PDB file of C-alpha atoms in Angstrom:
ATOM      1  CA  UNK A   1     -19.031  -0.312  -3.199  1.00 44.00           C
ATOM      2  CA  UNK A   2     -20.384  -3.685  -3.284  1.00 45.00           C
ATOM      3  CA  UNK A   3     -20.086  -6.164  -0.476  1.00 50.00           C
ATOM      4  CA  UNK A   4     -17.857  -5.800   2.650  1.00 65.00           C
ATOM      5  CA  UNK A   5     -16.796  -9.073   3.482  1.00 60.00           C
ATOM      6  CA  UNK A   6     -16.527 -12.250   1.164  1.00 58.00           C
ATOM      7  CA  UNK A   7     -17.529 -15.736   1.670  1.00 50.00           C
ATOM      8  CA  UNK A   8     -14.520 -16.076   3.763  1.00 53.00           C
ATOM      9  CA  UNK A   9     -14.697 -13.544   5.934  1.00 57.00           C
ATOM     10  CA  UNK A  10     -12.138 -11.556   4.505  1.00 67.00           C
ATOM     11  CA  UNK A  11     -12.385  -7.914   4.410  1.00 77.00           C
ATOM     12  CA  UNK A  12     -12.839  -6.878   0.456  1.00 81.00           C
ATOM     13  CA  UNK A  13     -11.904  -3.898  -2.027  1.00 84.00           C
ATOM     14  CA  UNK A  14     -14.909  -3.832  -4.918  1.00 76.00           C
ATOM     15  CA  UNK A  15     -14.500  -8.257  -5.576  1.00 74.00           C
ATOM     16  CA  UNK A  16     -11.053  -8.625  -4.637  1.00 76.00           C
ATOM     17  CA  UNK A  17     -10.196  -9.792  -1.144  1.00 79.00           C
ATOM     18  CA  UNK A  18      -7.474  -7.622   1.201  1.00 83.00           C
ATOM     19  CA  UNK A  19      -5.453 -10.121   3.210  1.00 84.00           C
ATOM     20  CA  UNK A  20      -4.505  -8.467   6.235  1.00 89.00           C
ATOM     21  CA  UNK A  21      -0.759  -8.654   7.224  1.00 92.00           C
ATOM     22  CA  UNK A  22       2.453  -7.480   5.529  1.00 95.00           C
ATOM     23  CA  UNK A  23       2.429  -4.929   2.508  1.00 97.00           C
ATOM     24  CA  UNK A  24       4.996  -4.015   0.566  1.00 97.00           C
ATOM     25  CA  UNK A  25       5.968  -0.155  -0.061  1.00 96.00           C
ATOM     26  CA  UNK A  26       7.279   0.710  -3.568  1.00 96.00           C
ATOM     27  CA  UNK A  27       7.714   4.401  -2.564  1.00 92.00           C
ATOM     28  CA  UNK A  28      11.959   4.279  -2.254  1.00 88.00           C
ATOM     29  CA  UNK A  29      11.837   0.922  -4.123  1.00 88.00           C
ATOM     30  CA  UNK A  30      13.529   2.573  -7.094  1.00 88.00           C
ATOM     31  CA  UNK A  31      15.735   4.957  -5.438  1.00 82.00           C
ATOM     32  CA  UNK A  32      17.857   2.041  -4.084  1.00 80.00           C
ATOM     33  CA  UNK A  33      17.918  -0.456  -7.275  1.00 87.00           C
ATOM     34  CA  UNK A  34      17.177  -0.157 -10.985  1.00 91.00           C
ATOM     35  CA  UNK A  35      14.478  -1.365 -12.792  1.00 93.00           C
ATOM     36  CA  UNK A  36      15.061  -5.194 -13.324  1.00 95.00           C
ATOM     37  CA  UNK A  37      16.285  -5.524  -9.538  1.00 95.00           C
ATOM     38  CA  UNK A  38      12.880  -3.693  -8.481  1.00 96.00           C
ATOM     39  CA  UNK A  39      11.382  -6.365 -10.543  1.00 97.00           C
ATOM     40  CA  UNK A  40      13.055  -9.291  -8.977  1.00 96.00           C
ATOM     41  CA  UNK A  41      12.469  -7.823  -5.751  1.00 96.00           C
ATOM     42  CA  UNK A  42       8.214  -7.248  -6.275  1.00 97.00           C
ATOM     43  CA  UNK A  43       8.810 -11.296  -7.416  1.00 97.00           C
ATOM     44  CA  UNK A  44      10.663 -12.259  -4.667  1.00 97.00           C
ATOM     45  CA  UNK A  45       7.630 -10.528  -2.283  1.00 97.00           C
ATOM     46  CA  UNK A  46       5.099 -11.819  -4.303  1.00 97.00           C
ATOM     47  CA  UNK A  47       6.659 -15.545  -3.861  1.00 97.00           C
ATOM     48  CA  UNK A  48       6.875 -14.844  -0.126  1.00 96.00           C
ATOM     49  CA  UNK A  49       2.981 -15.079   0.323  1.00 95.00           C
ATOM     50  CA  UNK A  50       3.556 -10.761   0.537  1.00 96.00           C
ATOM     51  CA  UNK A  51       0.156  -9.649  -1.694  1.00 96.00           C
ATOM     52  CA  UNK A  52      -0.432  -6.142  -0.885  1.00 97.00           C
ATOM     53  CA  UNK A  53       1.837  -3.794  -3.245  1.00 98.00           C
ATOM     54  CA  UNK A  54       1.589   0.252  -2.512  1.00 98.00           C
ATOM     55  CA  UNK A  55       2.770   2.747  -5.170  1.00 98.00           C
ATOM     56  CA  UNK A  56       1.761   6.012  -6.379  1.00 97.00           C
ATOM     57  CA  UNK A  57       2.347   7.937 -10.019  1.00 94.00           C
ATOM     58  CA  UNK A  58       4.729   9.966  -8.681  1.00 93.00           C
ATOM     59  CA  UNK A  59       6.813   7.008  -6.875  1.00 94.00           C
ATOM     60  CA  UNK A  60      10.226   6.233  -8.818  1.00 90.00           C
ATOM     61  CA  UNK A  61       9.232   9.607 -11.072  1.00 85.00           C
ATOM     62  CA  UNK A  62       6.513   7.465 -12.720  1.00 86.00           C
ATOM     63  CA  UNK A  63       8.480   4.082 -13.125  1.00 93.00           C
ATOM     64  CA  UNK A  64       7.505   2.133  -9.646  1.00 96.00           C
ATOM     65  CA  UNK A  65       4.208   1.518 -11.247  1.00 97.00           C
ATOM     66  CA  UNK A  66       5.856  -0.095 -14.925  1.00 96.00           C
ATOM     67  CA  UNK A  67       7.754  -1.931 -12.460  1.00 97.00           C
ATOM     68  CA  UNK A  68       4.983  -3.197 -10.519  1.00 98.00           C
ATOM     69  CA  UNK A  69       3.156  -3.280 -13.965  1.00 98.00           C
ATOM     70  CA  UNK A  70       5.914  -5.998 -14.950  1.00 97.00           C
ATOM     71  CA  UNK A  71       4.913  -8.302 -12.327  1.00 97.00           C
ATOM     72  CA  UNK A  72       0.790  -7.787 -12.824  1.00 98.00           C
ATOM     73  CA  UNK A  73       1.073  -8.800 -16.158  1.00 97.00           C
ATOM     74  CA  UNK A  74       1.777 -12.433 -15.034  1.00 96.00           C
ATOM     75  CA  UNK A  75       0.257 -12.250 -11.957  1.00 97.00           C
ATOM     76  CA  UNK A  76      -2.124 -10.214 -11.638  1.00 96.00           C
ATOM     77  CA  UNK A  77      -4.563 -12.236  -9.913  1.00 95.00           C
ATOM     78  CA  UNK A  78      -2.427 -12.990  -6.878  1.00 95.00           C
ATOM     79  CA  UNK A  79      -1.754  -9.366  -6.475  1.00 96.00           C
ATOM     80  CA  UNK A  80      -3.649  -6.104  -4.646  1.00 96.00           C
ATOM     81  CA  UNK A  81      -2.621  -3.281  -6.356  1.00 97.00           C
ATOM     82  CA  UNK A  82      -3.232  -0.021  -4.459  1.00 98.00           C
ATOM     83  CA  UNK A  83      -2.120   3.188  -6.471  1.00 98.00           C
ATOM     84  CA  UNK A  84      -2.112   7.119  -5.704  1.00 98.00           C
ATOM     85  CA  UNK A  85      -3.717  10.768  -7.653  1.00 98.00           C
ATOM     86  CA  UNK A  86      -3.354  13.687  -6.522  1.00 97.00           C
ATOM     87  CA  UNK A  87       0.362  14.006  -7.243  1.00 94.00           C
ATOM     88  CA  UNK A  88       2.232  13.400 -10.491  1.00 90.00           C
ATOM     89  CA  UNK A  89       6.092  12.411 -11.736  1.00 85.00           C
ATOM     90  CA  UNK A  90       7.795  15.601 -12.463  1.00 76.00           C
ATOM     91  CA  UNK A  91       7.982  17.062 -16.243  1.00 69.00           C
ATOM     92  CA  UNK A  92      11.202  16.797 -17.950  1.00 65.00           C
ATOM     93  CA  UNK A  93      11.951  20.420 -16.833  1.00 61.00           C
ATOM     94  CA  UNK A  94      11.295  19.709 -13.160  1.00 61.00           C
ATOM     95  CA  UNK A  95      13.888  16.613 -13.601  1.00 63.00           C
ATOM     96  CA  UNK A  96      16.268  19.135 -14.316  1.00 60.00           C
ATOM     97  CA  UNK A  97      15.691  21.152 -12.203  1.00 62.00           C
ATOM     98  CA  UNK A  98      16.249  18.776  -9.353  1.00 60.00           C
ATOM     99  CA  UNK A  99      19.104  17.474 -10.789  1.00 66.00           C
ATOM    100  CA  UNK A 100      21.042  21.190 -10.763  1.00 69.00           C
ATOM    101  CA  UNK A 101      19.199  21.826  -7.260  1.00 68.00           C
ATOM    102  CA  UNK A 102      16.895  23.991  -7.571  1.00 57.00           C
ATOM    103  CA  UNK A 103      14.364  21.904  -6.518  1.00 55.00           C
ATOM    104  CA  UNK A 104      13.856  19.627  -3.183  1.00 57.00           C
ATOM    105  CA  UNK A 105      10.901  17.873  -5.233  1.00 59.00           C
ATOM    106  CA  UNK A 106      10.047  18.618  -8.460  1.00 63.00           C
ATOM    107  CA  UNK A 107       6.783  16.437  -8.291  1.00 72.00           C
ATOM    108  CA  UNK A 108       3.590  18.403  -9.065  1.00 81.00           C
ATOM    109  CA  UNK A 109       0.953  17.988  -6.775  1.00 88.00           C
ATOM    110  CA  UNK A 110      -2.698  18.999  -5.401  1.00 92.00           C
ATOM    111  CA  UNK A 111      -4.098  17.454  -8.836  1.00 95.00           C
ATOM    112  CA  UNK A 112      -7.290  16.657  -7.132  1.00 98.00           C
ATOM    113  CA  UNK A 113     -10.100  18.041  -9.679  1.00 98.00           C
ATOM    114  CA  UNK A 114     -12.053  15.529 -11.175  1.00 98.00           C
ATOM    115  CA  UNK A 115     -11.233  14.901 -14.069  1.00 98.00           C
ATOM    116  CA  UNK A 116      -7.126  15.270 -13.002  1.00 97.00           C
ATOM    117  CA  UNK A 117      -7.729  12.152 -11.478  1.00 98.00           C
ATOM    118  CA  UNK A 118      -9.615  10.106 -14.184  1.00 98.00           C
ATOM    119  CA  UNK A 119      -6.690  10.857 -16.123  1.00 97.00           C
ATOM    120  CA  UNK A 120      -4.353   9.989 -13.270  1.00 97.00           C
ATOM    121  CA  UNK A 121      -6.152   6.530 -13.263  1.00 98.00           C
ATOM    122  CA  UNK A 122      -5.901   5.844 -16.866  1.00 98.00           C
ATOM    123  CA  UNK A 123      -2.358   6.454 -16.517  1.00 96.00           C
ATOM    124  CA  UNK A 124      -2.141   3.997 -13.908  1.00 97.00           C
ATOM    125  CA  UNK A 125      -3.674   1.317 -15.827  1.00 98.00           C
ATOM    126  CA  UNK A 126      -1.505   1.536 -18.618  1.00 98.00           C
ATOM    127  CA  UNK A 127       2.133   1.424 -16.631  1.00 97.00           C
ATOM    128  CA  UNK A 128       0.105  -1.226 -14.083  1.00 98.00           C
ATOM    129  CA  UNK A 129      -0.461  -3.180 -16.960  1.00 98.00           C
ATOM    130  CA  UNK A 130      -3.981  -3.916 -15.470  1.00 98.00           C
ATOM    131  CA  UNK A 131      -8.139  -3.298 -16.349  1.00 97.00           C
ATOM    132  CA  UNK A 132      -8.262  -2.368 -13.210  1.00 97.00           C
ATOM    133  CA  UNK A 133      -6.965  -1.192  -9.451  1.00 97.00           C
ATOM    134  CA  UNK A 134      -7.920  -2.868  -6.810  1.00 97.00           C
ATOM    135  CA  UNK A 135      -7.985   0.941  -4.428  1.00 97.00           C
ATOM    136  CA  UNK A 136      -7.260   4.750  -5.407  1.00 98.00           C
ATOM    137  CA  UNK A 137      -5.915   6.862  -2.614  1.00 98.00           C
ATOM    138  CA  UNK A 138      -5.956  10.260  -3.177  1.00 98.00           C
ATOM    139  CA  UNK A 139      -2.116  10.984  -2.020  1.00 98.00           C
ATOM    140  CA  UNK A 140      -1.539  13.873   0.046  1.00 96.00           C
ATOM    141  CA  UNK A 141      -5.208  15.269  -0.024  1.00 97.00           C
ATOM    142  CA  UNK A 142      -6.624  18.263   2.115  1.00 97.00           C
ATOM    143  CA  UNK A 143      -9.558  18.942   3.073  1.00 98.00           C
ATOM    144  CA  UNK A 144     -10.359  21.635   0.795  1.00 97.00           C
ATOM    145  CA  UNK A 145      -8.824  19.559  -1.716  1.00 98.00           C
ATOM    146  CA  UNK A 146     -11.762  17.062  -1.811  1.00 98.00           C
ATOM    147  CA  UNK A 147     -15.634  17.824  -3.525  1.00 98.00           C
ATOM    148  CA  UNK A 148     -18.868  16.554  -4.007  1.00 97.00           C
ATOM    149  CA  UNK A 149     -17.878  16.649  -7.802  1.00 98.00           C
ATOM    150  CA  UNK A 150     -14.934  14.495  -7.062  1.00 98.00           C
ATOM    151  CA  UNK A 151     -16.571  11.714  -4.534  1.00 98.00           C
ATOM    152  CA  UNK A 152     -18.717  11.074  -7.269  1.00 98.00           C
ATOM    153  CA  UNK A 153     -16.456  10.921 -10.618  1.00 98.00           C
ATOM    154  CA  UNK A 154     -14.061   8.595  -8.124  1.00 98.00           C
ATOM    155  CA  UNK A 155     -17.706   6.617  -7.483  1.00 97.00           C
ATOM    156  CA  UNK A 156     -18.161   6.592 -11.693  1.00 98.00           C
ATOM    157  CA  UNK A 157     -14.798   5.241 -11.548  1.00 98.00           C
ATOM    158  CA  UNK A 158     -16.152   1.966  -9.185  1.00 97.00           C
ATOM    159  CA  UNK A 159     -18.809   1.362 -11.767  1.00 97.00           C
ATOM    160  CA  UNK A 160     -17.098   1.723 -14.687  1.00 97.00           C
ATOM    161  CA  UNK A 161     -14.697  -1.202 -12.948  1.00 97.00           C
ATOM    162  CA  UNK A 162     -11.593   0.868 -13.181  1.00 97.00           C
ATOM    163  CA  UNK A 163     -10.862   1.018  -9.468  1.00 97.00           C
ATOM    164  CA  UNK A 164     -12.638  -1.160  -6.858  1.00 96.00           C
ATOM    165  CA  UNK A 165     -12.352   1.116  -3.987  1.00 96.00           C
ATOM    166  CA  UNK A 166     -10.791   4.552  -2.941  1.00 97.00           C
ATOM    167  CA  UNK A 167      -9.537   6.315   0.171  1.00 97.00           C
ATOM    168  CA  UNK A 168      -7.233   8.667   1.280  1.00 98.00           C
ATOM    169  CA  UNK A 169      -3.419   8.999   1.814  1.00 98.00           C
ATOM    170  CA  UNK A 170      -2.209  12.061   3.748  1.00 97.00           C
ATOM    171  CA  UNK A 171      -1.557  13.364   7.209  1.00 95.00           C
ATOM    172  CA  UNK A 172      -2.871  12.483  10.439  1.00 93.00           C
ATOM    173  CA  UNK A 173      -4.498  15.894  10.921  1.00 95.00           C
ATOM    174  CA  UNK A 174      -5.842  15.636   7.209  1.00 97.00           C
ATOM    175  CA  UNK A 175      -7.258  12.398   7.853  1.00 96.00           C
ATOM    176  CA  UNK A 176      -9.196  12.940  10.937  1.00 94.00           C
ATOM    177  CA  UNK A 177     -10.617  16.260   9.112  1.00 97.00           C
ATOM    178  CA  UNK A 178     -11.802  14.476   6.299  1.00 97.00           C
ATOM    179  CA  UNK A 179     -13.133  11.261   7.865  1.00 95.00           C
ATOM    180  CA  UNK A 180     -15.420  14.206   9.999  1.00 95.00           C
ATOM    181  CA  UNK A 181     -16.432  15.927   6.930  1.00 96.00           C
ATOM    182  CA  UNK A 182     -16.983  12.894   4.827  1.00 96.00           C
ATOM    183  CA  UNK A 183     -17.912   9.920   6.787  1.00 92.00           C
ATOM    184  CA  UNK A 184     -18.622   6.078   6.198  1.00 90.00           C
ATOM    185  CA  UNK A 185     -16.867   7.669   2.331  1.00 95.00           C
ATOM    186  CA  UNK A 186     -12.866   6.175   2.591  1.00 96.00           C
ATOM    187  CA  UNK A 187     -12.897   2.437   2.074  1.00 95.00           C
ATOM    188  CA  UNK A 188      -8.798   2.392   2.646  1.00 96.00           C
ATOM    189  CA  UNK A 189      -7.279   4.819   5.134  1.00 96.00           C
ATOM    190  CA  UNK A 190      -3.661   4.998   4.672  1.00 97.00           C
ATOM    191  CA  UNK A 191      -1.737   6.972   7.489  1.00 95.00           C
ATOM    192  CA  UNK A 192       1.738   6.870   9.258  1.00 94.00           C
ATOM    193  CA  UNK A 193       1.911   4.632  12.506  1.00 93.00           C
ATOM    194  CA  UNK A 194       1.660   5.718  15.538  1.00 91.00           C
ATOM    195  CA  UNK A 195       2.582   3.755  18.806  1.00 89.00           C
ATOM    196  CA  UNK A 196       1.134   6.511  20.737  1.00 87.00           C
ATOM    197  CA  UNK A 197      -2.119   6.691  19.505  1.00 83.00           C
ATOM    198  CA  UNK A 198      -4.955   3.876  18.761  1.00 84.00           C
ATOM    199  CA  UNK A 199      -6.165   3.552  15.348  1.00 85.00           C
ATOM    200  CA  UNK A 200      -9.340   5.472  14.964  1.00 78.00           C
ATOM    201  CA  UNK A 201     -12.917   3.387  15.123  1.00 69.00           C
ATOM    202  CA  UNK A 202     -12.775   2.008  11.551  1.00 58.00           C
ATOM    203  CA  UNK A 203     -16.399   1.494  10.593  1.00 76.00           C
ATOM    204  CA  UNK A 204     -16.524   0.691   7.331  1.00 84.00           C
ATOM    205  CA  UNK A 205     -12.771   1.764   6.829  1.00 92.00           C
ATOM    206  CA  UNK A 206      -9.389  -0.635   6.099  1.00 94.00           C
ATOM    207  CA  UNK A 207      -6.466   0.869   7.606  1.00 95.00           C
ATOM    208  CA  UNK A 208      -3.232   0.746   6.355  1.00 97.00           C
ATOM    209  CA  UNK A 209      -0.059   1.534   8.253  1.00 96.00           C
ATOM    210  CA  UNK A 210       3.348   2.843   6.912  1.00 95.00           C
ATOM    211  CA  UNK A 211       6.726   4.320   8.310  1.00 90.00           C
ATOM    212  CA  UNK A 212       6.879   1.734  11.276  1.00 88.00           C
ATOM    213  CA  UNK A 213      10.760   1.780  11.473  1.00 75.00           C
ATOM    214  CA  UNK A 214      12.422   5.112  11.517  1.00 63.00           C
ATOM    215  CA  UNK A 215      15.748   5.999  12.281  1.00 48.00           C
ATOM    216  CA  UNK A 216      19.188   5.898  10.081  1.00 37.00           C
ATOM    217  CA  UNK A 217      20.270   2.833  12.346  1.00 40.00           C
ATOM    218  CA  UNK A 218      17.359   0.906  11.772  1.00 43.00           C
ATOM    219  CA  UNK A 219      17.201   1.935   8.124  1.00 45.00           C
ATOM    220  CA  UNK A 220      20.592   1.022   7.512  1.00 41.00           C
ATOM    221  CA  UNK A 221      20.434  -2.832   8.706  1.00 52.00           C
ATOM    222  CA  UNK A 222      17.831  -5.599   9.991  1.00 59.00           C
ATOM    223  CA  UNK A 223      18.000  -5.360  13.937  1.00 70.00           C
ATOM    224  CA  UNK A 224      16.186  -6.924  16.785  1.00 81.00           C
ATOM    225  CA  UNK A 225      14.646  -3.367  16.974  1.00 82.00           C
ATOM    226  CA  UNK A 226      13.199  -3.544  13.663  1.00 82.00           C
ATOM    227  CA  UNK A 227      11.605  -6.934  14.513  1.00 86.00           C
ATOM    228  CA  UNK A 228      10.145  -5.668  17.297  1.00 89.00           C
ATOM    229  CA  UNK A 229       8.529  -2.440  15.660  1.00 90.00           C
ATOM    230  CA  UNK A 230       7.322  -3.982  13.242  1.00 91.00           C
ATOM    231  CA  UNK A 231       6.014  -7.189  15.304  1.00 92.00           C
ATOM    232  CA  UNK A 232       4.406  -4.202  16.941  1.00 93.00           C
ATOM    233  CA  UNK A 233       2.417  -2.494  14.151  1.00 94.00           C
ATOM    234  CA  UNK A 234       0.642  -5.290  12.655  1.00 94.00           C
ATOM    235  CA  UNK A 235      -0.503  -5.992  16.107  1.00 92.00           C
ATOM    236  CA  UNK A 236      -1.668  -2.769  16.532  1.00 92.00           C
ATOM    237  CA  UNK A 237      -3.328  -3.188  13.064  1.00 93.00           C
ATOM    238  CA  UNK A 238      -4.330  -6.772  12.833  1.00 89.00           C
ATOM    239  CA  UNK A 239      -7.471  -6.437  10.287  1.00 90.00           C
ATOM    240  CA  UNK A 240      -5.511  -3.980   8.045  1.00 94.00           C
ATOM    241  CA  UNK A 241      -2.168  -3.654   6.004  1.00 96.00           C
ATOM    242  CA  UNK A 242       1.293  -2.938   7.706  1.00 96.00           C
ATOM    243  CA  UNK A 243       3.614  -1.484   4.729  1.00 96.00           C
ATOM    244  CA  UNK A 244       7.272  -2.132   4.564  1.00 93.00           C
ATOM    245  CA  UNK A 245      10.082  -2.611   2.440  1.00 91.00           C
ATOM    246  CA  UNK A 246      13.461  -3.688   1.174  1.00 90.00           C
ATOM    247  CA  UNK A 247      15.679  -4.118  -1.084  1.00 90.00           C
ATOM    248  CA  UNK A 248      17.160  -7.340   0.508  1.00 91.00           C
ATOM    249  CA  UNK A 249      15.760 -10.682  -0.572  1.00 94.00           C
ATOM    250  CA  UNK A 250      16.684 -12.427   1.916  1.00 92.00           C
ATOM    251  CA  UNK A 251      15.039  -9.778   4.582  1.00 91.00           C
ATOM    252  CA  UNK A 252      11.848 -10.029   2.197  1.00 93.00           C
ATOM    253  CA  UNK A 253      11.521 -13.820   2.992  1.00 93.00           C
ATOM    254  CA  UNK A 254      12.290 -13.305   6.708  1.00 91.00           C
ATOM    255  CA  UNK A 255       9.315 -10.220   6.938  1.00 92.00           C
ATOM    256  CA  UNK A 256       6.868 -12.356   5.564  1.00 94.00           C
ATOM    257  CA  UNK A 257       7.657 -15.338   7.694  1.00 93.00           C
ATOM    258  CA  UNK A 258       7.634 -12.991  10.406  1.00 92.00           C
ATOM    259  CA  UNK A 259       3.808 -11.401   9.868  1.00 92.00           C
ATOM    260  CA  UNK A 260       3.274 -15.071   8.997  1.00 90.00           C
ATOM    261  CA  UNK A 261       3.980 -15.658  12.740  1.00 89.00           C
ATOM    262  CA  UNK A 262       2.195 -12.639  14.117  1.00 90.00           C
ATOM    263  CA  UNK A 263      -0.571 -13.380  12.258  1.00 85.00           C
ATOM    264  CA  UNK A 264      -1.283 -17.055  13.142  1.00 79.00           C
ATOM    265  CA  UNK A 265       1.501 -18.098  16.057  1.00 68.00           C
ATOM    266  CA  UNK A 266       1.307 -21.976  15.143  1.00 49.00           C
ATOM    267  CA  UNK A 267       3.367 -21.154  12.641  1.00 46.00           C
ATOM    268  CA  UNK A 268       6.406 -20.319  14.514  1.00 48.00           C
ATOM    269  CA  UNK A 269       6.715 -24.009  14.181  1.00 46.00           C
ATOM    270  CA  UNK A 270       5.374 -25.167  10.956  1.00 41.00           C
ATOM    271  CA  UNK A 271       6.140 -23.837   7.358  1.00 39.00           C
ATOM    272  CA  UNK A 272       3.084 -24.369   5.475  1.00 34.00           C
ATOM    273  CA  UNK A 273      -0.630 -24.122   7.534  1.00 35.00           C
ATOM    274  CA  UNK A 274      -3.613 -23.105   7.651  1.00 35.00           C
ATOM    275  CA  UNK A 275      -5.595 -20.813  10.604  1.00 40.00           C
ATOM    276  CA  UNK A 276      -8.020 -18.527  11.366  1.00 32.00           C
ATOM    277  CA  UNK A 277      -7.019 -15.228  12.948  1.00 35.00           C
ATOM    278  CA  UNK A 278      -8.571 -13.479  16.105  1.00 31.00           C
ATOM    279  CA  UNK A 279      -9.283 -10.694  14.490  1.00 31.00           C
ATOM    280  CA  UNK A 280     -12.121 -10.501  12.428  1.00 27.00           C
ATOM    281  CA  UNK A 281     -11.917 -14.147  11.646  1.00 31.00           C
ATOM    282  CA  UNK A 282      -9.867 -13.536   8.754  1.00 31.00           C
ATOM    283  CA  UNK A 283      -8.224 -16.450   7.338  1.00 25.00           C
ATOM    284  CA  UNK A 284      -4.720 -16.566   6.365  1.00 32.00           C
ATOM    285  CA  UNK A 285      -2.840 -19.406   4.001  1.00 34.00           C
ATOM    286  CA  UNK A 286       0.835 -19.191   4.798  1.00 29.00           C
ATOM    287  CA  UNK A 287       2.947 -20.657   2.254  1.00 33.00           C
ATOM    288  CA  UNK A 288       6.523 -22.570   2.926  1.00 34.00           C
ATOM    289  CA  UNK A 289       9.186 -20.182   3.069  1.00 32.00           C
ATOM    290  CA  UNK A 290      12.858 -20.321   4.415  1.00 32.00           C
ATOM    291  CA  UNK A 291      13.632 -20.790   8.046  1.00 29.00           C
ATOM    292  CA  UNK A 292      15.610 -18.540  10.163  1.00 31.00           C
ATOM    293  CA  UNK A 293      15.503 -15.935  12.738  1.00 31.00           C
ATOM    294  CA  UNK A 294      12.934 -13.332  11.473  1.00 32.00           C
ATOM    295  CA  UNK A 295      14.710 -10.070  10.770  1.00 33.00           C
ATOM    296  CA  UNK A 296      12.886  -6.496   9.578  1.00 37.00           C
ATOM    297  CA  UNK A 297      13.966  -3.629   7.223  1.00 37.00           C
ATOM    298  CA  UNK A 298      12.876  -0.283   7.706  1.00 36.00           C
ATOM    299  CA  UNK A 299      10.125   1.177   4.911  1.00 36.00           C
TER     300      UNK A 299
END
């Protein structure tokens, strides 16, 4: 897995360092725009200070990733790409088969067996645009679902400098079953938030949060509400990711400024600085964005 940390202090998947903060989700990203205004949007994230990007093969039926692939061929280096196995875009038959409804979701998924995901990974690369992904999580994994035989082709897949790190992407109940069974293994543990509960001890783990606003009010327009949850999550999850998303530029700019704030507070009057964060003594460059009264969009 290589080193932990970096010179920095900042937490790291394989060489590339995870600034903690504000991700963005491309999960609905192309069920609300087409392709070029997905594109504009990653850009617009991207030029926000926003670094994290989350996607998955079967996200936008397989286009999410050419999408993000779009922006990584510029960019790549400013960029942490985290991408999914374990489920795939539906066949041209599935398609249709949504499309007359006979299908709720005509991805396939449980495509957990070794070599199922090396293939899944290549896949990635090519519509990513990349050599390589910065984590693999394996999306909507059971138990059952995970093997020796697999830790260690996804382990090949580190030193062959295909995927940096990997982790897991499922439920709650999943999660705490496999981090049991297979401990000090998940580098990145992905997982919905929870006010309720505390994160679990994370060891050796990076968390990463997702469905923070819920709700068809809060979906539907930025609201004090929103803020506020999200304002909440990231301080829930300070050393990890907080995933979100939008197809408003404007709200893009706000969000970031927003974590920008949460994450280092003498920035609520400054637009460019520099600080170092209570947690973990990660450090954070903020970068000058609009001003205005920070306003979230649901995932």
């Amino acid at each position: 897995m290589g080193e932990l940390r970096d010179r920095a202090g900042l937490a790291t998947l394989g060489a590339q360092p995870l600034r903690p903060g504000l991700g963005f989700g491309c999960a609905q990203l192309l069920s609300r725009c087409g392709q070029a205004a997905a594109v504009r949007l990653l850009e617009t994230a991207l030029d926000a200070g926003i670094t994290h990007f989350d996607v998955a093969r079967s996200y936008g039926d397989g286009a999410a990733e050419q999408a993000l692939g779009q922006i990584a061929r510029r960019r790549r280096r400013e960029m942490t790409i985290v991408t999914k196995a374990g489920m795939a875009p539906p066949t041209l038959a599935g398609r249709v088969a949504r499309r007359l409804g006979g299908a709720r979701s005509a991805h396939r998924s449980g495509l957990f067996a070794p070599d199922q995901v090396a293939r899944s990974v290549e896949s990635s690369l090519r519509a990513l645009a990349t050599d390589h992904i910065d984590a693999l999580l394996l999306h909507e994994c059971e138990p059952e679902h995970v093997t020796e035989a697999l830790i260690l082709r996804l382990g090949r897949l580190i030193s062959e400098g295909k995927i940096g790190a990997f982790g897991i992407a499922t439920s709650s109940q999943a999660t705490d079953e496999l981090r049991r069974r297979w401990p000090q293994t998940w580098r990145v543990v992905q997982l919905a938030d929870d006010p309720s509960l505390p994160l679990p001890a994370g060891g050796r783990s990076i968390f990463v949060t997702h469905s923070v606003v819920s709700g068809a009010r809060l979906r539907e327009r930025c609201s004090p509400a929103a803020e506020l949850a999200i304002r909440a999550a990231m301080e829930r999850n300070r050393s990890g990711v907080v995933l979100f998303s939008s197809c408003n530029p404007q709200h893009i700019q706000k969000n970031a400024l927003l974590a920008e704030r949460v994450m280092c507070p003498a920035l609520a009057g400054s637009a460019v600085a520099t600080c170092t964060g209570s947690a973990d003594n990660q450090l954070r460059q903020a970068r000058p964005l609009p001003r205005g009264p920070a306003l979230a969009e649901a995932p």
